[in-house]
CSV table of C-alpha atoms in Angstrom, one decimal:
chain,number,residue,atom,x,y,z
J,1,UNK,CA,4.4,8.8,-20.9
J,2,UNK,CA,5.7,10.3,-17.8
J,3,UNK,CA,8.8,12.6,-16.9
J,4,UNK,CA,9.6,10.1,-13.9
J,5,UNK,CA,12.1,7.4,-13.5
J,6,UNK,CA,9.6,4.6,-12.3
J,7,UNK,CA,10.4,0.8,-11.5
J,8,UNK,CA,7.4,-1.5,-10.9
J,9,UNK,CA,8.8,-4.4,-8.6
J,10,UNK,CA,7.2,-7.7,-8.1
J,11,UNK,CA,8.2,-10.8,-6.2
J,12,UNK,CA,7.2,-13.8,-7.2
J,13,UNK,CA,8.2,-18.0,-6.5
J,14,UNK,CA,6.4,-20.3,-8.7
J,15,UNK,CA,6.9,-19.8,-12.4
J,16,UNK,CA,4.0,-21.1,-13.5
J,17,UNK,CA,2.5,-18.1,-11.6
J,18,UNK,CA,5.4,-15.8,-12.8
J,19,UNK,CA,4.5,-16.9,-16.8
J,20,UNK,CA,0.8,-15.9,-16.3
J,21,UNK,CA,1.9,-12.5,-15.1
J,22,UNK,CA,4.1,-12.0,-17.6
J,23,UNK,CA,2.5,-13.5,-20.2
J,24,UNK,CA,-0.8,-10.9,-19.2
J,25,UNK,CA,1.0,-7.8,-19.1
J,26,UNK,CA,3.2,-9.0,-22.7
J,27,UNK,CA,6.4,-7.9,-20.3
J,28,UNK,CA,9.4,-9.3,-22.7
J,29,UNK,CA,12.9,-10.5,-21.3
J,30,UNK,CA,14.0,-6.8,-21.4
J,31,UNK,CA,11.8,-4.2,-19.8
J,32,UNK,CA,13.2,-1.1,-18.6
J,33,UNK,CA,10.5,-0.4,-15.8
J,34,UNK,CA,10.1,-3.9,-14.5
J,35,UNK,CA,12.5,-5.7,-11.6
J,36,UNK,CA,11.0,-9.0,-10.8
J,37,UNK,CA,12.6,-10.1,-7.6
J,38,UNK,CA,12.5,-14.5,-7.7
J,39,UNK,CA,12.6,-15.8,-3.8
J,40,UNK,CA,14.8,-18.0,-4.4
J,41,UNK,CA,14.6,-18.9,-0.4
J,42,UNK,CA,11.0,-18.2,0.2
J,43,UNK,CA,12.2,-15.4,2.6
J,44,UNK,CA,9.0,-13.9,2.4
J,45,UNK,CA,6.9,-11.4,1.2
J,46,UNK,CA,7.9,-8.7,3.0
J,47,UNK,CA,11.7,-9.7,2.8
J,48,UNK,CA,11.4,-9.6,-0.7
J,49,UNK,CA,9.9,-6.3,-1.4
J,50,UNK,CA,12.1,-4.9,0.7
J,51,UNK,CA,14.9,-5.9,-1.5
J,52,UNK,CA,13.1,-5.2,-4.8
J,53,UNK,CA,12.6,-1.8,-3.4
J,54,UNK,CA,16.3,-1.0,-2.0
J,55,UNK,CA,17.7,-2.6,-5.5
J,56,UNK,CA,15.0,-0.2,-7.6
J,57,UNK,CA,16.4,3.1,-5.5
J,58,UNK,CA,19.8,1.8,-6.6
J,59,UNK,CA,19.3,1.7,-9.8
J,60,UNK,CA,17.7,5.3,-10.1
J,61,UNK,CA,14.2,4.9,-9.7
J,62,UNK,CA,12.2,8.1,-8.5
J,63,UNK,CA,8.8,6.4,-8.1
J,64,UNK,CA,8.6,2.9,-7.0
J,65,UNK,CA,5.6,1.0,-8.0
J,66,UNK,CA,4.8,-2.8,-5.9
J,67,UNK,CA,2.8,-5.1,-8.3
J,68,UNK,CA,2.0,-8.6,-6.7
J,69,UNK,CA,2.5,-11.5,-10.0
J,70,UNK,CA,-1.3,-12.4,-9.1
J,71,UNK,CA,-2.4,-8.6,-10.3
J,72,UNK,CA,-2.8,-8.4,-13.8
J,73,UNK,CA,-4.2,-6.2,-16.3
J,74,UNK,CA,-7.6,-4.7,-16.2
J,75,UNK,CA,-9.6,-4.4,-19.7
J,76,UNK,CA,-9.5,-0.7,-19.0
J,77,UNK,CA,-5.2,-0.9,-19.2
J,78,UNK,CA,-5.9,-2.8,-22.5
J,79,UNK,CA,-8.1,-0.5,-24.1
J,80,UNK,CA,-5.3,2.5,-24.0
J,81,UNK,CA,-2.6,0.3,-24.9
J,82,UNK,CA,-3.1,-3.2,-26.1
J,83,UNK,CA,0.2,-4.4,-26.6
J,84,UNK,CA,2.1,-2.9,-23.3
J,85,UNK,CA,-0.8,-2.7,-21.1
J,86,UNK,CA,1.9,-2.1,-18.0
J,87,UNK,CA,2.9,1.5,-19.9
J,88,UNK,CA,-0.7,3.0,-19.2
J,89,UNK,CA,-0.6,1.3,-15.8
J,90,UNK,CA,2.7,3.2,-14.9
J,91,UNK,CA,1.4,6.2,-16.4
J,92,UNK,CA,-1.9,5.9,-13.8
J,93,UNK,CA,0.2,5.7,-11.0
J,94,UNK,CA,2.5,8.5,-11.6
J,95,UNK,CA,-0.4,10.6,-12.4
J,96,UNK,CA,-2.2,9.5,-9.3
J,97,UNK,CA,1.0,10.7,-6.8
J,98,UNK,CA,1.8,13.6,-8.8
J,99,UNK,CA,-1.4,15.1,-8.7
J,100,UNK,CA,-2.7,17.3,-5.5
J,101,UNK,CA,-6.6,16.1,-3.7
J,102,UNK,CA,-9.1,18.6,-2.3
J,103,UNK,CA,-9.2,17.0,1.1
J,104,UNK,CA,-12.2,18.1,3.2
J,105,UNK,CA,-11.0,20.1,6.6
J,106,UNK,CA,-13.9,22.3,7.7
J,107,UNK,CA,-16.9,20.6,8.8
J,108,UNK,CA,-20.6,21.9,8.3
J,109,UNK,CA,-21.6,20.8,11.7
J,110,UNK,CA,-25.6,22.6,11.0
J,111,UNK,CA,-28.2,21.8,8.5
J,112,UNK,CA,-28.6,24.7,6.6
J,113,UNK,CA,-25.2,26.0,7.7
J,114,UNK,CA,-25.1,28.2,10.6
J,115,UNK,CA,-22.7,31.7,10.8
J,116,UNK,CA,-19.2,31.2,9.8
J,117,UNK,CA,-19.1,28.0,8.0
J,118,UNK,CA,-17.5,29.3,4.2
J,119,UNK,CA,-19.7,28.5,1.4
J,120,UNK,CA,-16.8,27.3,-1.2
J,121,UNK,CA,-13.7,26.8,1.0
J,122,UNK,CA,-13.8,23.4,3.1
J,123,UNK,CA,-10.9,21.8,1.5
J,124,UNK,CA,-6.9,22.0,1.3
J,125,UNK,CA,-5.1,20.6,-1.7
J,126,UNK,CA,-2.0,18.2,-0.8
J,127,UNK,CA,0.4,16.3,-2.3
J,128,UNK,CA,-0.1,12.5,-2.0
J,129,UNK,CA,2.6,10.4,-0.5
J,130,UNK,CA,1.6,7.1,-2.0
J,131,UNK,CA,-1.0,6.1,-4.7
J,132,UNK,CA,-2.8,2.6,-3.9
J,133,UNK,CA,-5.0,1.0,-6.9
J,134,UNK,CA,-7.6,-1.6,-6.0
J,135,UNK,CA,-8.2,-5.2,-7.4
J,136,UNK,CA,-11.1,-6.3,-9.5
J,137,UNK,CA,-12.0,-10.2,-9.4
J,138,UNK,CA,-10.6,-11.1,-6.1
J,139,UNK,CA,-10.5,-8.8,-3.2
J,140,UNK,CA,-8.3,-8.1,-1.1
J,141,UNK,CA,-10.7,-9.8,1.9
J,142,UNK,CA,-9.2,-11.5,5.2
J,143,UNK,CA,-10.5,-15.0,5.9
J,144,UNK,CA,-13.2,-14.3,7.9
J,145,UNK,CA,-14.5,-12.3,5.4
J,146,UNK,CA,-13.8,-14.5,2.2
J,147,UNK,CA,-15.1,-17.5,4.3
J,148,UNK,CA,-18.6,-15.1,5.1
J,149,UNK,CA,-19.0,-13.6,1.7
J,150,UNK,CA,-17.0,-15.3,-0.5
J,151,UNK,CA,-13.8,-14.3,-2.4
J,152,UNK,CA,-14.9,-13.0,-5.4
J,153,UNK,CA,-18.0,-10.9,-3.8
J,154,UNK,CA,-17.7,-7.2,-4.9
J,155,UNK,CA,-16.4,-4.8,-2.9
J,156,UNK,CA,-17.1,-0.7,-3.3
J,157,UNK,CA,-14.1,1.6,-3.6
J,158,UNK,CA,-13.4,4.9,-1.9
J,159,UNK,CA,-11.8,7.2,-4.5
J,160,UNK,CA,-10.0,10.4,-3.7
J,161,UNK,CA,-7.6,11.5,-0.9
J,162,UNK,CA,-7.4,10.6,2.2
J,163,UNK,CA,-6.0,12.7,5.5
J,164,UNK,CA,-5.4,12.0,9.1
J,165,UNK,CA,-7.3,8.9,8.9
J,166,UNK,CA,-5.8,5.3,9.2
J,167,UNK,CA,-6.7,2.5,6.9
J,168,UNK,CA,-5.5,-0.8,5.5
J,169,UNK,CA,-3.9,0.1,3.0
J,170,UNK,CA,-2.8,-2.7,0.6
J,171,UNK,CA,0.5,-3.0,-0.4
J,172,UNK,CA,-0.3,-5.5,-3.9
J,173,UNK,CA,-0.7,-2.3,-5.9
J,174,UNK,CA,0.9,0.6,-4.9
J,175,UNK,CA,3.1,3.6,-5.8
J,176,UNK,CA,5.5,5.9,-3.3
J,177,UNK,CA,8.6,8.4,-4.1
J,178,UNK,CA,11.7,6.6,-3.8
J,179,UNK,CA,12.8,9.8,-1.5
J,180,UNK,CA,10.2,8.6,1.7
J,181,UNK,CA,12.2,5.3,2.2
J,182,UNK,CA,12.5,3.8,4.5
J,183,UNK,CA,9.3,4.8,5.9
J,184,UNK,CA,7.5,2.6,3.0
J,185,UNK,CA,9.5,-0.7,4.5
J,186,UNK,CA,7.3,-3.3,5.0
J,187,UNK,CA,7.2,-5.4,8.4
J,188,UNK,CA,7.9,-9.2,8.2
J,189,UNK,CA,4.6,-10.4,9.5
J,190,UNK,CA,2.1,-12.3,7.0
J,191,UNK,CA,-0.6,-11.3,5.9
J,192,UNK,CA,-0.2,-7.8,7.9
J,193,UNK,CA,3.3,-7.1,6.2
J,194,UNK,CA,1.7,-4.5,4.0
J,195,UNK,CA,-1.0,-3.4,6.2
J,196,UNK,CA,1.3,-2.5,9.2
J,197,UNK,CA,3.8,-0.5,7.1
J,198,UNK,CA,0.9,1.5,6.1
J,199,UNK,CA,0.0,2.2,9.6
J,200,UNK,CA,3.7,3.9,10.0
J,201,UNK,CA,3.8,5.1,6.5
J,202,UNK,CA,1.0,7.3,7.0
J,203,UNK,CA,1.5,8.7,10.3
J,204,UNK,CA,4.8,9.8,8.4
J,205,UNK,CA,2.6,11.0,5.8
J,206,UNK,CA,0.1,13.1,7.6
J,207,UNK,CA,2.9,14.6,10.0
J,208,UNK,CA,4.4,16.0,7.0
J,209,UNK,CA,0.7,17.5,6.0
J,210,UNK,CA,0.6,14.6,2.7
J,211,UNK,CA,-2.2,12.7,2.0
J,212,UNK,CA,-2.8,9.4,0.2
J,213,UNK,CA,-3.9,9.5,-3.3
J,214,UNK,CA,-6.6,6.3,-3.5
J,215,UNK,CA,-6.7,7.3,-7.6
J,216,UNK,CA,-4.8,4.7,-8.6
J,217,UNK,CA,-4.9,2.2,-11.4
J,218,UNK,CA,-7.4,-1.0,-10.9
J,219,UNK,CA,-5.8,-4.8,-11.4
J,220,UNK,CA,-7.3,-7.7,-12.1
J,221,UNK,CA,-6.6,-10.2,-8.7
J,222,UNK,CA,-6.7,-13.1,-10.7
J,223,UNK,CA,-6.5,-15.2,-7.5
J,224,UNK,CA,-7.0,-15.8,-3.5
J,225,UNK,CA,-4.2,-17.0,-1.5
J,226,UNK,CA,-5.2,-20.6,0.5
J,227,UNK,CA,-7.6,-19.0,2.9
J,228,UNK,CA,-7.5,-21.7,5.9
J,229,UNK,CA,-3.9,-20.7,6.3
J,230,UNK,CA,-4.8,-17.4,5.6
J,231,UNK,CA,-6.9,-17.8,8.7
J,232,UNK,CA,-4.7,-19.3,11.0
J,233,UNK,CA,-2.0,-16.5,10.2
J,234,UNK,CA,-4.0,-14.1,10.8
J,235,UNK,CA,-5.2,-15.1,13.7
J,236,UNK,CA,-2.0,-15.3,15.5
J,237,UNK,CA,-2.0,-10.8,15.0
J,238,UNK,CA,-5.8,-10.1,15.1
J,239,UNK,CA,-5.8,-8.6,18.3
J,240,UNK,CA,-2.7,-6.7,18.0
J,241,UNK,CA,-3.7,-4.7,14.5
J,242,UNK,CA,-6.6,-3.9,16.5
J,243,UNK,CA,-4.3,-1.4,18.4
J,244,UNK,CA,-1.1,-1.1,16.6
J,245,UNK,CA,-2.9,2.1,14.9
J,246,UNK,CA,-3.5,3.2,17.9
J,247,UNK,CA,-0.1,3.4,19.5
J,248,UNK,CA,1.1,4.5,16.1
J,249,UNK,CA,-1.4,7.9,15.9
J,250,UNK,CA,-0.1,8.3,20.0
J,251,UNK,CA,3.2,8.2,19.3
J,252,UNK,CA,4.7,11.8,19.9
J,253,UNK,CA,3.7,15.4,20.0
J,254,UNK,CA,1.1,16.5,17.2
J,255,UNK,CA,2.8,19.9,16.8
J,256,UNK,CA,6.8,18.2,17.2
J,257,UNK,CA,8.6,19.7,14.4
J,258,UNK,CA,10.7,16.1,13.5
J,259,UNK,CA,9.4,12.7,13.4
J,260,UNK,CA,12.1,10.4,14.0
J,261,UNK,CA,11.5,6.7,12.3
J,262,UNK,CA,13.9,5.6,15.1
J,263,UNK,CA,12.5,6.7,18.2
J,264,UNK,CA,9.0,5.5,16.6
J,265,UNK,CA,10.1,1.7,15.6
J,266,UNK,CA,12.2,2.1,19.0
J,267,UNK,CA,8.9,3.1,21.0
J,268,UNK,CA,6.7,0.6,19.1
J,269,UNK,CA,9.1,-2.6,20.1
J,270,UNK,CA,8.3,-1.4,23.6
J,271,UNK,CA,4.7,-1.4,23.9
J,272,UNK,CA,4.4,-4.5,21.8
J,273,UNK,CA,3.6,-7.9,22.5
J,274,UNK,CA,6.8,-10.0,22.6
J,275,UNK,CA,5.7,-12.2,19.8
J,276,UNK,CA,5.7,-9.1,17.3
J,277,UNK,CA,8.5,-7.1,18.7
J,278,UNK,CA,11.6,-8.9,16.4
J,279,UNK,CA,9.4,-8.1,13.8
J,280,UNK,CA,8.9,-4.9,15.2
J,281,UNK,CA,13.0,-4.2,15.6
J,282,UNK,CA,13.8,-5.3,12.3
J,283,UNK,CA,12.5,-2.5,11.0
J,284,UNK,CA,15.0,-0.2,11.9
């Protein structure tokens, strides 16, 4: 058990789905740490983690934790706690944010090391602003890529921290501090909802010398989305997530001593496409 007031969050719309999920992780009518948000008018993923989130920060919580209904529990969350598999879960998470990472800095640029490169001291140890677990079964593939190698082809996990590097980072299973909203506000575009809030989440996170923790708990993706409509929505934003990182990492001066989520959003709607910049706006 941990000392934090934590609320996992998940949306869901089809209650046969909803059952399974509930019905896996043996969550009964009354669980302290669970706010399932229904979308009642299929406003959307992103619309409807928003509100989870901005209804868990009402009620208290300190850590939010985002749990898609088609994650479920890993045979590793069963083995510490059979019967409340979502406790241990929690526990992973918290543990995961709350725990500082050795992230590499200095670079041995010679082999053997030439003069000056320490012997022991090439890392820093920060904080993490977010914990992301991975997904056993079912990645978390694109089209292409599930249509090429299939959607329940292993994938290999980086573990650790990671610093001043951008990456997709998946938003089905993931922890943050309520206190960095809303920086963690995910962007109403499918299938790059999640993957574009982590683009500004973690330029927020590295300015502020954070890194991501990638330590968190593994779920069981118990299924892949339909993936020719899969393909044709992401089609639509390839191009642009090919460079929205870009003009994200741009954005502003390294050494600036504020990073103002206005002026960011503000400068992004500018030097976006028209088709994304509503999207874009609605953000702030």
């Amino acid at each position: 058990m941990n000392n934090y007031k934590t609320t996992v969050v998940t949306p869901w719309h089809n209650p046969i789905q909803f059952k399974l999920f509930t019905d896996a992780w043996n969550i009964g009518h009354s669980c302290p740490n669970f706010l399932p948000i229904h979308d009642i008018g299929r406003m959307g993923c992103a619309r409807t983690k928003n509100l989870g989130i901005e209804l868990a920060i009402e009620q208290g919580a300190e850590i939010v934790i985002i749990l898609d209904d088609d994650c479920l529990p890993t045979q590793e969350l069963f083995a510490v706690n059979n019967e409340a598999p979502l406790q241990p879960f929690i526990d992973a998470h918290v543990a995961s944010l709350t725990t500082p990472l050795a992230i590499p800095l200095f670079a041995q640029v010679t082999e053997p090391r030439s003069r000056g490169t320490p012997y022991e001291q090439l890392t820093v140890d920060l904080a993490p602003a977010a914990s992301m677990g991975y997904w056993q079964d079912v990645g978390d593939y694109d089209a292409c890529c599930q249509l090429v190698h299939g959607a329940r082809t292993p994938m290999e996990f980086q573990r650790g921290g990671i610093f001043n590097q951008y990456f997709a980072m998946s938003g089905m299973n993931i922890a943050f501090w309520a206190t960095d909203w809303p920086w963690f506000k995910f962007v109403d575009v499918p299938r790059f909802d999640d993957i574009w809030m982590g683009f500004v989440f973690q330029k927020y996170a590295y300015h502020h010398r954070r890194c991501i923790s990638l330590n968190g708990p593994n779920v069981r993706h118990s299924r892949q989305s339909n993936v020719w409509e899969n393909l044709k929505q992401e089609a639509e934003h390839l191009e642009d997530n090919e460079t929205l990182w870009q003009k994200i990492f741009y954005f502003g001066h390294p050494e600036a001593g504020v990073l103002s989520r206005p002026a960011l959003i503000q400068y992004l709607a500018e030097v976006s496409p028209m088709k994304i910049k509503p999207m874009i706006v609605d953000l702030l």
